[in-house]
XYZ file of C-alpha atoms in Angstrom:
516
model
C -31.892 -88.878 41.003
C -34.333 -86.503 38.715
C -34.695 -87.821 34.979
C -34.599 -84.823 32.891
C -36.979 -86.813 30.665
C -39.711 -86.815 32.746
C -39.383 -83.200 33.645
C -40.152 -82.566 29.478
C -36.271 -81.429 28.854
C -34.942 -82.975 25.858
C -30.804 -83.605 25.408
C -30.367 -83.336 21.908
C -32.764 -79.882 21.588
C -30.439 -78.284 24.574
C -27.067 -79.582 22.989
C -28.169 -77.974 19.671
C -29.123 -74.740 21.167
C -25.687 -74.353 23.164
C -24.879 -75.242 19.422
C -26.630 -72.053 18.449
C -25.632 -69.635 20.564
C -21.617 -70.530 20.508
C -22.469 -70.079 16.364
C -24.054 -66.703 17.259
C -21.345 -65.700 19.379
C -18.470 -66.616 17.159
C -19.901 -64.834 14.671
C -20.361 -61.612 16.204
C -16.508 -62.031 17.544
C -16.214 -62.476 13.661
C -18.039 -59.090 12.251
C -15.947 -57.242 15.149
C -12.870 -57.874 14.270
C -13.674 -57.295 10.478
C -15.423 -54.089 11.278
C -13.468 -53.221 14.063
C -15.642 -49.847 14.166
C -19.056 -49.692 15.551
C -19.466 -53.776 15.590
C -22.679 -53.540 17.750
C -24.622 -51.524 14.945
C -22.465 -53.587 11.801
C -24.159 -57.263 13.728
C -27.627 -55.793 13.907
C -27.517 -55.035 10.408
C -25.356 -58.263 9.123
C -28.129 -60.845 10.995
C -30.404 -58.369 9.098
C -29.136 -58.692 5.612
C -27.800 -62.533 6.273
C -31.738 -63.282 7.592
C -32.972 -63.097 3.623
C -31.491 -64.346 0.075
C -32.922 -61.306 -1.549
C -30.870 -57.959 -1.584
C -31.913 -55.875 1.908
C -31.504 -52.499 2.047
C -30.095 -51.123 5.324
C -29.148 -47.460 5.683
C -25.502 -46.491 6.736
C -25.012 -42.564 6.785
C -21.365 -42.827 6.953
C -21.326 -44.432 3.839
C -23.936 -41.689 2.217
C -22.042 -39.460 3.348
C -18.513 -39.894 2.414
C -19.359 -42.002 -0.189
C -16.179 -43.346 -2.483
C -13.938 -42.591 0.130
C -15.917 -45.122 2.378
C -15.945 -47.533 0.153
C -12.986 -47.499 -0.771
C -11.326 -47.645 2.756
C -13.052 -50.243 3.332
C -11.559 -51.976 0.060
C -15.060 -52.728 -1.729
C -12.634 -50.762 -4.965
C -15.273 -52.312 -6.906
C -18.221 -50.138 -6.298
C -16.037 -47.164 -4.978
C -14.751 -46.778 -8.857
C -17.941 -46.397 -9.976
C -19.976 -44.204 -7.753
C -16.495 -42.270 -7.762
C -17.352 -41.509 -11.610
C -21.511 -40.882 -10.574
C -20.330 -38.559 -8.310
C -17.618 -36.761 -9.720
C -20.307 -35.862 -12.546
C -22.691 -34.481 -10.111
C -20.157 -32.157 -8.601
C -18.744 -31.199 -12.137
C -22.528 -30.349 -12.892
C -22.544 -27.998 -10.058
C -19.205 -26.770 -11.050
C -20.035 -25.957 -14.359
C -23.570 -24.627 -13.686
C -22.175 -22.135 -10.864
C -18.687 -20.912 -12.178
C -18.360 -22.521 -15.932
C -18.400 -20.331 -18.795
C -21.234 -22.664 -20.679
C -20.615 -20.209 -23.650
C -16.759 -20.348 -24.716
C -17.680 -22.583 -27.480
C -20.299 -20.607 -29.287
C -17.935 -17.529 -28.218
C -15.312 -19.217 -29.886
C -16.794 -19.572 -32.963
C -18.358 -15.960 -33.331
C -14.572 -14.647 -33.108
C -13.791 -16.867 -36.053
C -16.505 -16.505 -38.027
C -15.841 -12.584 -37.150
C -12.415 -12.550 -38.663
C -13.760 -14.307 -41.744
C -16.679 -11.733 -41.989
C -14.307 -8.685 -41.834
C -12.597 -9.979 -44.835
C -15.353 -10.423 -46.963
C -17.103 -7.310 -45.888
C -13.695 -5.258 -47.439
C -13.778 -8.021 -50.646
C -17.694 -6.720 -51.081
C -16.250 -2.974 -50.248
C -13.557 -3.677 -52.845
C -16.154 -5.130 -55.372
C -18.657 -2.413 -55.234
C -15.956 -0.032 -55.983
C -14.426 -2.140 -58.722
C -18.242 -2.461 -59.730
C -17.164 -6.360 -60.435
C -19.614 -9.157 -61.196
C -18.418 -10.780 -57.674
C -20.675 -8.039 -55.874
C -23.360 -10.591 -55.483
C -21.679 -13.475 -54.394
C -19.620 -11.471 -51.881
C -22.815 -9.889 -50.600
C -24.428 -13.739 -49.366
C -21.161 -14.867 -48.236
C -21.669 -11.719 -45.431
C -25.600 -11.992 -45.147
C -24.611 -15.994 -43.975
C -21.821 -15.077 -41.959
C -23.801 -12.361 -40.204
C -26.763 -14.957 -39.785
C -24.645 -17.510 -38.550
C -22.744 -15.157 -36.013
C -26.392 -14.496 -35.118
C -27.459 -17.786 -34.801
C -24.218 -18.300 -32.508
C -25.037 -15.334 -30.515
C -28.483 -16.772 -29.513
C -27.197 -19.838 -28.970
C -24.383 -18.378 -26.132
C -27.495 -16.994 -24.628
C -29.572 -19.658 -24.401
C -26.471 -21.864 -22.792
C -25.570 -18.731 -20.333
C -28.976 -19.255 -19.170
C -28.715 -23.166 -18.134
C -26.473 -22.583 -15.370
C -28.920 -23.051 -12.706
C -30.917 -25.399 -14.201
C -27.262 -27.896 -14.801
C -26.199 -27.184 -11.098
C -29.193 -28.803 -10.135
C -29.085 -31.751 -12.199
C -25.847 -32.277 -10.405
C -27.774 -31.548 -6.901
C -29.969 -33.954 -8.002
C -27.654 -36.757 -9.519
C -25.582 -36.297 -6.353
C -28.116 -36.325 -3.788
C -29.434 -39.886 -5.608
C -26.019 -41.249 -5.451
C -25.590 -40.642 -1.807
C -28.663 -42.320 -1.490
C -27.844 -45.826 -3.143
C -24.366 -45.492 -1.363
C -26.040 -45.727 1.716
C -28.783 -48.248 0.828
C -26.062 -50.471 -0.575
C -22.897 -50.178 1.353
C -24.028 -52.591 4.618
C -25.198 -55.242 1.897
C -21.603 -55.011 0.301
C -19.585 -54.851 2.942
C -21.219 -58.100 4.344
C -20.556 -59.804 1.265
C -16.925 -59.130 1.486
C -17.476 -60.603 5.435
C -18.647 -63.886 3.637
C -15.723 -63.703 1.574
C -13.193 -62.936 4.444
C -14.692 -66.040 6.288
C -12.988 -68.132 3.922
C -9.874 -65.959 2.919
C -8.762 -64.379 5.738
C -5.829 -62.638 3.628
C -8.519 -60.179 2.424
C -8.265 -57.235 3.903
C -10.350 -56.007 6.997
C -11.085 -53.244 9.619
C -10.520 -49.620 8.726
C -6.661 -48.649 8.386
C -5.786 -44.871 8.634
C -3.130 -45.223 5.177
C -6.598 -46.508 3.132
C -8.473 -43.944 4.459
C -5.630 -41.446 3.663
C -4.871 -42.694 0.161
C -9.028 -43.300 -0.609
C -9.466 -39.681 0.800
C -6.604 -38.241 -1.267
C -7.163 -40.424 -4.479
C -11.191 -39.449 -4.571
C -10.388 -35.827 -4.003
C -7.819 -35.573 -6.775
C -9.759 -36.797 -9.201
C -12.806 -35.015 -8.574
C -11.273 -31.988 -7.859
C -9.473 -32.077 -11.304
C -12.616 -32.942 -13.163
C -14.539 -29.763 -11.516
C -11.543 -27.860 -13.008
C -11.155 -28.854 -16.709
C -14.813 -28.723 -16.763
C -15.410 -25.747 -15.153
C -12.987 -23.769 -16.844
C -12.011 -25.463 -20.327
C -8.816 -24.070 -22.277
C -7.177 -22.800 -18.858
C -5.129 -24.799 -17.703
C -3.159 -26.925 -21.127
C -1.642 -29.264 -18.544
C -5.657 -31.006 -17.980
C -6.462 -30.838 -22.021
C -3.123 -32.102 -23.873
C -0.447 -34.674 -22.743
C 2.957 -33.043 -22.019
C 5.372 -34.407 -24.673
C 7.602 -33.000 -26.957
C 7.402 -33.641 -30.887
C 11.080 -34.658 -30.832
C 10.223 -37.848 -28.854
C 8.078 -39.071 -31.289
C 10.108 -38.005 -34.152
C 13.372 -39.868 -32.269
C 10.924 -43.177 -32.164
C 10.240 -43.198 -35.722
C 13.474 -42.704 -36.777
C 14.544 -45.727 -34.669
C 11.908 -47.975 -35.977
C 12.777 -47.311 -39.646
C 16.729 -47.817 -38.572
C 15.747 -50.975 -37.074
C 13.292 -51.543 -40.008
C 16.724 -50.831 -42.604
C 18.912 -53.141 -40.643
C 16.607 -55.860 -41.161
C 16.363 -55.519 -44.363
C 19.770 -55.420 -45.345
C 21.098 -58.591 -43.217
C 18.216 -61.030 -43.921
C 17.608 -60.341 -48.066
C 18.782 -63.896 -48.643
C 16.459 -65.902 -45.944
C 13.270 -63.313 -47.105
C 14.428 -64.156 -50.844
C 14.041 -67.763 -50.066
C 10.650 -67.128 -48.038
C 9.097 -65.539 -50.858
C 10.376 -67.845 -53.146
C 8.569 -70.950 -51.130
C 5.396 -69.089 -50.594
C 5.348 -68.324 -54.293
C 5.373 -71.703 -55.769
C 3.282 -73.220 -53.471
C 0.513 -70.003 -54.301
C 1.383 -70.810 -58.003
C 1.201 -74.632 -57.649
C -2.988 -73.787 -56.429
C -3.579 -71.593 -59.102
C -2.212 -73.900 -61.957
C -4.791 -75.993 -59.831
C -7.884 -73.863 -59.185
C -7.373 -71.365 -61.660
C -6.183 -73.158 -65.149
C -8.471 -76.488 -64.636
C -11.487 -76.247 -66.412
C -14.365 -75.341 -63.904
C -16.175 -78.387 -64.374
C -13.603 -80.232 -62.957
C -13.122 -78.168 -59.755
C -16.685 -77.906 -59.592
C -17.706 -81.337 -59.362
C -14.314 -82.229 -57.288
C -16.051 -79.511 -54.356
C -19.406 -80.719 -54.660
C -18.119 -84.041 -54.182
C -15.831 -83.143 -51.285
C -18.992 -81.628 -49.580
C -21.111 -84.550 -50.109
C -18.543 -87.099 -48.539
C -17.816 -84.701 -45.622
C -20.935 -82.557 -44.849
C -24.043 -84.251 -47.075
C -26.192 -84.249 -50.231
C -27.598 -81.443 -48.995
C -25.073 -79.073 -48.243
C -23.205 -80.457 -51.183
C -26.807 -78.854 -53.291
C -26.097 -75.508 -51.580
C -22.391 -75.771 -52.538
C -23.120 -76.381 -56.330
C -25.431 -73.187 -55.856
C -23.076 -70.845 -54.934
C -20.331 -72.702 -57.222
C -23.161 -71.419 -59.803
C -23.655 -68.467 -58.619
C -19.891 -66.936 -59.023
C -19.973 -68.328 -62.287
C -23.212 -67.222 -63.832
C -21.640 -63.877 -62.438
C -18.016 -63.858 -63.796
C -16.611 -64.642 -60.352
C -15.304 -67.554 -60.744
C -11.499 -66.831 -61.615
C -11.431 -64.185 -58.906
C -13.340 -66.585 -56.091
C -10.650 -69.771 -57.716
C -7.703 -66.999 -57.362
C -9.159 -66.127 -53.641
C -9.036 -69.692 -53.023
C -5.625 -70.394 -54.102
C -4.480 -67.136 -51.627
C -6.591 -68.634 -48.813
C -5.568 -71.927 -49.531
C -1.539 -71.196 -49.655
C -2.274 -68.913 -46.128
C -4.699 -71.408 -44.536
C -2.468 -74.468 -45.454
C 0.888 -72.932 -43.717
C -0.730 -71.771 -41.158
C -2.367 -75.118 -40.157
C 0.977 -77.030 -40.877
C 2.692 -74.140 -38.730
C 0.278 -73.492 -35.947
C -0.488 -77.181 -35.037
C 2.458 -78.500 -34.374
C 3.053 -75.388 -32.588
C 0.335 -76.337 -30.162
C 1.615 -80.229 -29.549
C 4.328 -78.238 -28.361
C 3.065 -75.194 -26.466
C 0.188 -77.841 -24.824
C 2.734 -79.453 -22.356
C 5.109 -76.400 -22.127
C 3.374 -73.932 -20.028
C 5.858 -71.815 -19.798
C 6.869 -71.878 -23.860
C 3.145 -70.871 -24.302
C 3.122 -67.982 -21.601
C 6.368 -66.563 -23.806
C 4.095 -66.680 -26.858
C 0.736 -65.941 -25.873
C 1.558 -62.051 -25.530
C 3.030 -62.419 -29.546
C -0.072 -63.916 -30.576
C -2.573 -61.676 -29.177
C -0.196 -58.847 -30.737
C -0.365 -60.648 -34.067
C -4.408 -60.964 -34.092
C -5.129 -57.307 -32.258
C -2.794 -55.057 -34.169
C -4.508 -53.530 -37.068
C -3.564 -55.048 -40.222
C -2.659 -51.962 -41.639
C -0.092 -51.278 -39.177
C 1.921 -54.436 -39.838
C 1.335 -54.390 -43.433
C 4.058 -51.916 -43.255
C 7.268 -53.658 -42.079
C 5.817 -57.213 -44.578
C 5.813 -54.995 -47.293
C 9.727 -53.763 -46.675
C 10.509 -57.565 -46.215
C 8.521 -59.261 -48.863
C 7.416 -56.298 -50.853
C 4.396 -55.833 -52.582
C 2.519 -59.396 -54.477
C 0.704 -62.026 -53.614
C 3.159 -63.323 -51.499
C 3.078 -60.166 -49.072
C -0.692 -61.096 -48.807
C -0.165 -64.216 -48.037
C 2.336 -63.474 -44.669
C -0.808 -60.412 -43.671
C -3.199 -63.235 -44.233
C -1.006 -65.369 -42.153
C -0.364 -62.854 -39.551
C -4.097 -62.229 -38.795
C -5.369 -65.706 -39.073
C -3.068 -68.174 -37.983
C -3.312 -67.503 -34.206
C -7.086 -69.346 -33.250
C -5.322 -72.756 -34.481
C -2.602 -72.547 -31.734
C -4.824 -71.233 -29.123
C -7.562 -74.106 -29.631
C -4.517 -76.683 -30.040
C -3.682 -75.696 -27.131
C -6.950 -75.502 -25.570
C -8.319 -79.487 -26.926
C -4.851 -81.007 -25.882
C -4.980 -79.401 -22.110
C -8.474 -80.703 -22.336
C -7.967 -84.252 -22.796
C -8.945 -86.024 -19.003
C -6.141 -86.992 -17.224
C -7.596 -90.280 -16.501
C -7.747 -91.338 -19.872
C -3.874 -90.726 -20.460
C -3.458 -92.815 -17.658
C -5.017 -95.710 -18.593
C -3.113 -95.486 -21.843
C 0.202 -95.235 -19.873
C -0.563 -98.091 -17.862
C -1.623 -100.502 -20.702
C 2.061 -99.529 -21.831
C 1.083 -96.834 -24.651
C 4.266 -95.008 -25.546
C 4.443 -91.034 -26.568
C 3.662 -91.548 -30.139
C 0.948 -94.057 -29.369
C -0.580 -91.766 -26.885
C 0.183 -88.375 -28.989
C -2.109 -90.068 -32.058
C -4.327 -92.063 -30.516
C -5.727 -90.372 -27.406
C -4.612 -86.910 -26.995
C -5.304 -85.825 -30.682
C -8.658 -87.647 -31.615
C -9.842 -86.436 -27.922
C -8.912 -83.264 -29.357
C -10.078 -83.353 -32.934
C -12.993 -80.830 -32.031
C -11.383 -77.997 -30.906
C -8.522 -78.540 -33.281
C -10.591 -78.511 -36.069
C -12.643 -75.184 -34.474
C -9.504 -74.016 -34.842
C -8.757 -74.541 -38.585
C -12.194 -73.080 -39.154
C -11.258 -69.993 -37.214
C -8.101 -69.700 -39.087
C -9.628 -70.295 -42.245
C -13.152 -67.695 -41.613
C -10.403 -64.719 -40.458
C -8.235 -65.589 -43.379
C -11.150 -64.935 -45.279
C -11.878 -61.724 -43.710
C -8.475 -60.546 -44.779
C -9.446 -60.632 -48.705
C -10.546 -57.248 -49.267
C -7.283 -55.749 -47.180
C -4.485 -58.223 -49.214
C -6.125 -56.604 -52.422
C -4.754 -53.506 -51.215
C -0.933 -55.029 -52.133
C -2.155 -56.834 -55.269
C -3.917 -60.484 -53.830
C -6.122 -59.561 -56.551
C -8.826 -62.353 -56.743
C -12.706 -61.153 -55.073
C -10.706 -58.341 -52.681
C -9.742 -56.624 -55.762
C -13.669 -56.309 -57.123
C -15.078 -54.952 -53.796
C -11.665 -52.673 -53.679
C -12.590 -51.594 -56.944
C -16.512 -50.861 -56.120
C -15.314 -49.341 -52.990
C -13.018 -46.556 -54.996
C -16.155 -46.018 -57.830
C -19.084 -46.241 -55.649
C -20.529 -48.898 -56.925
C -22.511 -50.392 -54.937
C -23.845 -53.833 -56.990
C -20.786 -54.452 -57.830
C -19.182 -54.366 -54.411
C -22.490 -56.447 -52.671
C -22.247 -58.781 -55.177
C -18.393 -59.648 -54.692
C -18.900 -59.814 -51.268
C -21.796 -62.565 -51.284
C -19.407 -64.096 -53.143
C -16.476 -64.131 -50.036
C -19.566 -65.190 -48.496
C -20.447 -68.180 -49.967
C -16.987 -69.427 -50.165
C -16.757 -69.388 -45.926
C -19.525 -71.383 -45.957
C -18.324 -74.025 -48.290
C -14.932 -73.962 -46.961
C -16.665 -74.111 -43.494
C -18.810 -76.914 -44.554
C -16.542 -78.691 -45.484
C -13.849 -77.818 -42.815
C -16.541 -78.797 -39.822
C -19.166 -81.555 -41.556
C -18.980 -85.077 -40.821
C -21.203 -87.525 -42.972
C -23.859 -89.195 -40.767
């Protein structure tokens, strides 16, 4: 019996090279059915592009060549979107370069400067007959029309004369596109390989109805851009939406129905609203407002120092300084009271909101879409149905203030409590913690941070809503850059604002310091 040792064969080196080769082989059973077209020439270039880290290029002339649609059949939507867009330029280049009338706009405007020229050369006939005093002014209101219509006329020219130059810049862009479309397409589509390893529920292969649909889809769009490009003003269907002005005149009068109906079935509970915003708002300004400043001074320096330090409790007492030296200080203690009313129900709203929503997945998922309406709608748009509910005061600022700024305390509530490890909560459950226990002692101090990120959030957009409440009488530091805003005056209106400034960072100071 031969011992394959002595004839310099080694076990473990052949087992690991059948190893090998069954790898190599899967894999190539692998790239054909995910190609499922040409799979000899897709392996050579996969081992290719999978032999480096670094990008490869490879060159695929199918995908140079029918660019988007390639991509997109092959479901890489992803980079067939945007070479879709690179091409459809170059083609609208060529478009416009061979067939577009690169003129209509100057044209345009020389027929309606013309009609206004023929009416002031019959006001300058009309003068010079009447021998009036006007004779002069009419005569260089037609010397500048006929320069401009000049100046217009050279212009058309000059554009009439970039045709050829334009259709090749689209040659050009399009002939570069093709090229990276080719370079890139292998190197894509075997990332999407990698990917289809492991999800096998991604699409593969090359069916006809994504061909079709990429095919169709590419052609449409390009096809209309070459159009509306091409020939601008032609065709009204490419240029303006089809609608009718009674739809949108039907909407509004629904919305102010709606608006009407509100109004007249919930006077009492708004009545009662207003009334609780407005003595709370009236309870801080007795406070901020009518104590003497040297009281509320040294009672915020002092709430600095114990929360942030000496030294940010120094730069506190500046800026405390600062809106007084300036006269600010009863319309930064009147800003306060507004912020502080808005910040305070928000806070006593919003977190308890958040306890709730944290554990409730699907209670959050019904608010989330109201609160990202509530912090992206413009503030001017929903200033209009608070001021038909609360009209227009302080307290009307208040529920805008509220409305911008109290979203960020839910969403980091939210975000602290579902952060709290799991692992900790179960300890405290099995050392016989109860809800409350666990609710106050682990899941809120875990999630103190982002809570308090939260109130700062709250309170910092609050603040950014001073200058828009002044607009329905806040009053307070919104009304002085208002004010500057309407008169142009510019010191006054920098001046106010360092003075919103400064009281963000002392409210953030002391919102977010801790005393080491």
């Amino acid at each position: 019996m031969t011992d394959t040792t002595d004839l310099g064969v080694n076990p473990l080196e052949d087992t690991e090279s059948e190893a090998a080769l069954a790898y190599a082989e899967e894999r190539r059973e692998n790239i054909r059915t995910f190609v499922r077209t040409c799979p000899d020439y897709y392996i050579r270039m996969f081992d290719k592009i999978g032999a480096s880290a670094k990008f490869t290029a490879t060159f695929n002339a199918m995908a140079g060549l029918f660019g988007p649609i390639w991509f997109g059949a092959r479901g890489l939507w992803s980079w067939a979107l945007p070479f879709l867009i690179l091409e459809a330029l170059g083609f609208v280049q060529i478009a416009r370069g061979l067939f577009g009338d690169l003129a209509s706009e100057a044209t345009a405007r020389i027929q309606s400067i013309e009609g206004t020229l023929e009416l002031r050369r019959e006001q300058l006939a009309a003068a010079i007959a009447e021998q009036s005093d006007r004779v002069d002014a009419y005569q260089r209101a037609v010397d500048a029309l006929e320069a401009s219509i000049d100046g217009f006329r050279d212009e058309a020219a000059a554009l009439a004369e970039q045709g050829t130059t334009i259709a090749l810049t689209g040659v050009a862009i399009l002939i570069i596109v093709k090229l990276v479309q080719a370079f890139v397409a292998n190197w894509a589509l075997e990332a999407r390989f990698s990917d289809w390893l492991s999800d096998r529920s991604i699409r593969s292969g090359l069916p006809v109805a994504q061909i079709v649909f990429s095919a169709v889809f590419m052609f449409l769009i390009v096809a209309t851009a070459m159009v509306h490009y091409s020939f601008p003003g032609r065709y009204s269907l490419l240029t303006a939406f089809p609608t009718d002005p009674n739809i949108r005149l039907t909407g509004i009068t629904w919305v102010e129905d709606f608006i009407a109906f509100c109004v007249r079935n919930s006077e009492a509970f708004f009545d009662g609203l207003t009334f609780g915003i407005r003595t709370l708002l009236d309870a801080l300004e007795v406070i901020l407002v009518q104590t003497p400043w040297i009281v509320i001074a040294s009672l915020i320096i002092l709430l600095t120092w114990l929360t942030a330090g000496v030294r940010t409790a120094i730069y506190s007492g500046a800026f405390l300084a600062y809106m007084g030296l300036l006269g600010f200080w009863e319309a930064a203690m009147t800003t306060l009271a507004l912020l502080g009313t808005a910040a305070c129900l928000s806070i006593v709203i919003g977190i308890p909101l958040g306890m709730f929503a944290a554990r409730r997945p699907r209670f959050y998922a019904f608010i989330q879409p109201i609160m990202d309406f509530m912090q992206t709608m413009p503030a001017f748009v929903f200033m209009v149905p608070v001021i038909a509910f609360f009209g227009v005061g302080k307290p009307a600022a208040v529920v805008v203030t509220m409305i911008f700024g109290g979203t960020p305390v839910v969403r980091l509530t939210v975000l602290g409590l579902r952060g709290v490890p799991e692992s900790v909560r179960e300890a405290a459950i099995s050392f016989g913690a109860n809800k409350w226990y666990l609710l106050t002692k682990v899941d809120l101090p875990l999630a103190s941070p982002s809570i308090r990120a939260g109130i700062n959030q709250t309170i910092m957009l609050s603040l950014a809503m001073v200058v828009v409440a002044s607009l329905i009488g806040a009053k307070g530091l919104g009304e002085d850059v208002l004010e500057a805003l309407q008169y142009a005056n510019v010191g006054q209106g920098i001046l106010a604002g360092f003075s919103i400034l400064f009281c963000a960072m002392i409210l953030d100071r002391i919102v977010q310091g801790q005393r080491k």
